[in-house]
One Martini backbone bead per residue (centre of mass of N, CA, C, O) as a GRO file, in nm:
protein
  189
    1MET     BB    1   9.087   2.160   3.181
    2SER     BB    2   8.818   2.113   3.330
    3SER     BB    3   8.925   2.206   3.616
    4ALA     BB    4   8.979   2.500   3.527
    5SER     BB    5   8.687   2.577   3.431
    6ALA     BB    6   8.537   2.517   3.703
    7LEU     BB    7   8.693   2.748   3.864
    8ALA     BB    8   8.585   2.950   3.686
    9PRO     BB    9   8.407   3.229   3.670
   10SER     BB   10   8.099   3.304   3.597
   11PHE     BB   11   7.924   3.545   3.467
   12LEU     BB   12   7.715   3.570   3.685
   13HIS     BB   13   7.936   3.600   3.916
   14ARG     BB   14   8.057   3.869   3.792
   15LEU     BB   15   7.791   4.029   3.794
   16ARG     BB   16   7.752   4.003   4.125
   17SER     BB   17   7.984   4.158   4.143
   18ALA     BB   18   8.191   4.440   4.223
   19GLU     BB   19   8.388   4.402   3.970
   20ALA     BB   20   8.203   4.483   3.802
   21ALA     BB   21   8.127   4.687   3.564
   22PRO     BB   22   7.939   4.972   3.586
   23ALA     BB   23   7.804   4.937   3.287
   24VAL     BB   24   7.707   4.643   3.350
   25GLN     BB   25   7.538   4.697   3.612
   26ALA     BB   26   7.353   4.920   3.471
   27ALA     BB   27   7.239   4.730   3.235
   28ALA     BB   28   7.109   4.514   3.439
   29ILE     BB   29   6.922   4.693   3.599
   30VAL     BB   30   6.752   4.796   3.354
   31PHE     BB   31   6.681   4.521   3.246
   32PHE     BB   32   6.503   4.442   3.513
   33THR     BB   33   6.325   4.674   3.503
   34LEU     BB   34   6.211   4.602   3.215
   35LEU     BB   35   6.108   4.328   3.277
   36THR     BB   36   5.913   4.434   3.510
   37VAL     BB   37   5.733   4.602   3.305
   38ALA     BB   38   5.654   4.379   3.118
   39GLY     BB   39   5.528   4.171   3.342
   40ALA     BB   40   5.305   4.375   3.411
   41GLN     BB   41   5.145   4.353   3.122
   42VAL     BB   42   5.098   4.063   3.222
   43LYS     BB   43   4.771   4.023   3.278
   44LEU     BB   44   4.521   3.890   3.530
   45TYR     BB   45   4.186   3.953   3.629
   46LEU     BB   46   3.995   3.815   3.919
   47TRP     BB   47   4.072   4.049   4.133
   48GLU     BB   48   4.253   4.269   4.303
   49VAL     BB   49   4.486   4.078   4.215
   50PRO     BB   50   4.702   4.008   3.972
   51PHE     BB   51   4.832   3.819   3.728
   52THR     BB   52   5.188   3.813   3.681
   53LEU     BB   53   5.542   3.833   3.566
   54GLN     BB   54   5.703   4.023   3.754
   55THR     BB   55   5.806   3.847   3.978
   56ALA     BB   56   6.001   3.704   3.818
   57ALA     BB   57   6.188   3.949   3.785
   58VAL     BB   58   6.240   3.993   4.068
   59TYR     BB   59   6.364   3.719   4.143
   60GLY     BB   60   6.585   3.753   3.917
   61SER     BB   61   6.736   4.018   4.032
   62GLY     BB   62   6.848   3.872   4.288
   63LEU     BB   63   6.984   3.613   4.143
   64PHE     BB   64   7.154   3.766   3.908
   65LEU     BB   65   7.256   4.049   4.084
   66GLY     BB   66   7.192   4.050   4.359
   67TRP     BB   67   7.124   4.247   4.621
   68ARG     BB   68   7.185   4.530   4.536
   69ASN     BB   69   7.088   4.533   4.222
   70GLY     BB   70   6.825   4.405   4.260
   71MET     BB   71   6.709   4.628   4.429
   72LEU     BB   72   6.767   4.867   4.237
   73ALA     BB   73   6.580   4.756   3.997
   74GLN     BB   74   6.318   4.811   4.213
   75VAL     BB   75   6.340   5.095   4.263
   76LEU     BB   76   6.340   5.196   3.969
   77TYR     BB   77   6.051   5.081   3.917
   78LEU     BB   78   5.907   5.254   4.142
   79THR     BB   79   6.000   5.518   4.031
   80LEU     BB   80   5.869   5.516   3.754
   81GLY     BB   81   5.563   5.475   3.879
   82LEU     BB   82   5.562   5.786   3.973
   83PHE     BB   83   5.549   5.882   3.643
   84LEU     BB   84   5.465   5.597   3.508
   85PRO     BB   85   5.274   5.314   3.358
   86VAL     BB   86   5.410   5.031   3.490
   87PHE     BB   87   5.194   4.898   3.618
   88ALA     BB   88   4.941   4.665   3.635
   89GLY     BB   89   4.754   4.896   3.657
   90ASP     BB   90   4.597   5.213   3.598
   91GLY     BB   91   4.823   5.353   3.752
   92PHE     BB   92   5.012   5.626   3.896
   93GLY     BB   93   5.209   5.715   4.152
   94PRO     BB   94   5.165   5.782   4.481
   95ALA     BB   95   4.848   5.739   4.518
   96TYR     BB   96   4.874   5.452   4.396
   97LEU     BB   97   5.099   5.307   4.541
   98PHE     BB   98   4.932   5.365   4.843
   99ALA     BB   99   4.627   5.240   4.749
  100ALA     BB  100   4.658   4.984   4.628
  101ALA     BB  101   4.594   4.657   4.669
  102SER     BB  102   4.906   4.594   4.535
  103ALA     BB  103   5.119   4.764   4.725
  104GLY     BB  104   5.266   4.562   4.890
  105TYR     BB  105   5.400   4.404   4.652
  106LEU     BB  106   5.566   4.657   4.550
  107ILE     BB  107   5.726   4.725   4.816
  108ALA     BB  108   5.863   4.438   4.825
  109PHE     BB  109   6.054   4.415   4.591
  110PRO     BB  110   6.337   4.500   4.707
  111PHE     BB  111   6.340   4.308   4.946
  112VAL     BB  112   6.326   4.047   4.773
  113ALA     BB  113   6.570   4.094   4.593
  114ALA     BB  114   6.770   4.101   4.833
  115LEU     BB  115   6.705   3.822   4.962
  116VAL     BB  116   6.774   3.656   4.725
  117GLY     BB  117   7.065   3.765   4.679
  118TRP     BB  118   7.168   3.684   4.969
  119ALA     BB  119   7.083   3.372   4.993
  120SER     BB  120   7.230   3.284   4.732
  121GLN     BB  121   7.518   3.341   4.854
  122GLN     BB  122   7.469   3.120   5.101
  123TRP     BB  123   7.297   2.939   4.881
  124THR     BB  124   7.425   2.725   4.674
  125GLY     BB  125   7.278   2.623   4.420
  126PHE     BB  126   6.983   2.507   4.323
  127VAL     BB  127   6.857   2.466   4.605
  128GLY     BB  128   6.940   2.744   4.709
  129SER     BB  129   6.765   2.906   4.483
  130ILE     BB  130   6.504   2.799   4.584
  131LEU     BB  131   6.515   2.902   4.869
  132ALA     BB  132   6.566   3.199   4.820
  133LEU     BB  133   6.280   3.211   4.647
  134LEU     BB  134   6.100   3.124   4.904
  135CYS     BB  135   6.175   3.366   5.073
  136GLY     BB  136   6.087   3.596   4.891
  137SER     BB  137   5.812   3.511   4.878
  138ALA     BB  138   5.716   3.538   5.152
  139VAL     BB  139   5.758   3.831   5.179
  140LEU     BB  140   5.575   3.911   4.946
  141PHE     BB  141   5.303   3.792   5.088
  142THR     BB  142   5.325   3.936   5.348
  143PHE     BB  143   5.289   4.213   5.243
  144GLY     BB  144   5.053   4.184   5.056
  145VAL     BB  145   4.832   4.062   5.246
  146THR     BB  146   4.846   4.290   5.451
  147TRP     BB  147   4.765   4.530   5.270
  148LEU     BB  148   4.494   4.395   5.151
  149HIS     BB  149   4.342   4.385   5.400
  150GLU     BB  150   4.341   4.694   5.462
  151VAL     BB  151   4.238   4.786   5.166
  152ALA     BB  152   3.985   4.580   5.102
  153GLY     BB  153   3.821   4.497   5.339
  154HIS     BB  154   3.802   4.228   5.459
  155ALA     BB  155   3.662   4.019   5.677
  156THR     BB  156   3.895   3.824   5.660
  157TRP     BB  157   4.202   3.684   5.658
  158PHE     BB  158   4.135   3.430   5.483
  159GLU     BB  159   4.044   3.610   5.240
  160SER     BB  160   4.324   3.734   5.195
  161ILE     BB  161   4.498   3.475   5.174
  162ASP     BB  162   4.326   3.352   4.922
  163LYS     BB  163   4.355   3.620   4.731
  164GLY     BB  164   4.691   3.678   4.801
  165TRP     BB  165   4.810   3.354   4.794
  166LEU     BB  166   4.671   3.070   4.728
  167ARG     BB  167   4.600   3.138   4.420
  168PHE     BB  168   4.934   3.178   4.364
  169ILE     BB  169   5.093   2.916   4.391
  170PRO     BB  170   5.121   2.772   4.131
  171MET     BB  171   5.245   3.027   3.968
  172ASP     BB  172   5.487   3.079   4.176
  173LEU     BB  173   5.617   2.798   4.123
  174ALA     BB  174   5.669   2.827   3.833
  175LYS     BB  175   5.848   3.078   3.857
  176LEU     BB  176   6.062   2.969   4.042
  177GLY     BB  177   6.141   2.728   3.857
  178SER     BB  178   6.227   2.886   3.623
  179VAL     BB  179   6.448   3.065   3.728
  180ALA     BB  180   6.624   2.839   3.843
  181LEU     BB  181   6.675   2.717   3.580
  182ILE     BB  182   6.798   2.948   3.417
  183TYR     BB  183   7.028   3.008   3.611
  184ALA     BB  184   7.167   2.720   3.617
  185GLY     BB  185   7.215   2.727   3.308
  186LEU     BB  186   7.391   2.997   3.308
  187ARG     BB  187   7.612   2.929   3.513
  188ARG     BB  188   7.766   2.743   3.299
  189ILE     BB  189   7.888   2.979   3.111
   0.00000   0.00000   0.00000
């Protein structure tokens, strides 16, 4: 009996597959969009880019929903931000999205979710999830630091790297580890 249950696909595996009911997929996309909105409201500004919890939701959307639905959840989040104040900053709309110091991170969200979702299909298991999340983090900070350097007018690239990535490493690693542990635990259900 235990070997048969080990071969049965988990709820998360079915959620990530294209065979999941469209209503379930839509609900999951909306859930991760709202989770990203909620995470953006938990913020701490110490310099141009705030500490938030929204990136944990971005990572999770790719890991839990797969590349396509994770990306769609983040596209929906950005679309909401064109009309509603859902971002961590004080504004919304196209002018805010493309002018804020943190816009590079925001624009990266769909790409990060898609990469995490795709990579976690290639690298299964806990270590694979961690590697997928680390790849997503690298894309997030590459987009974010590059945009920050251009918009914030930092004197050197090191200043942008320091304020846009190095100071976030401990918090980001905690988010990555938490998302991977939650995912690993739920995969067993």
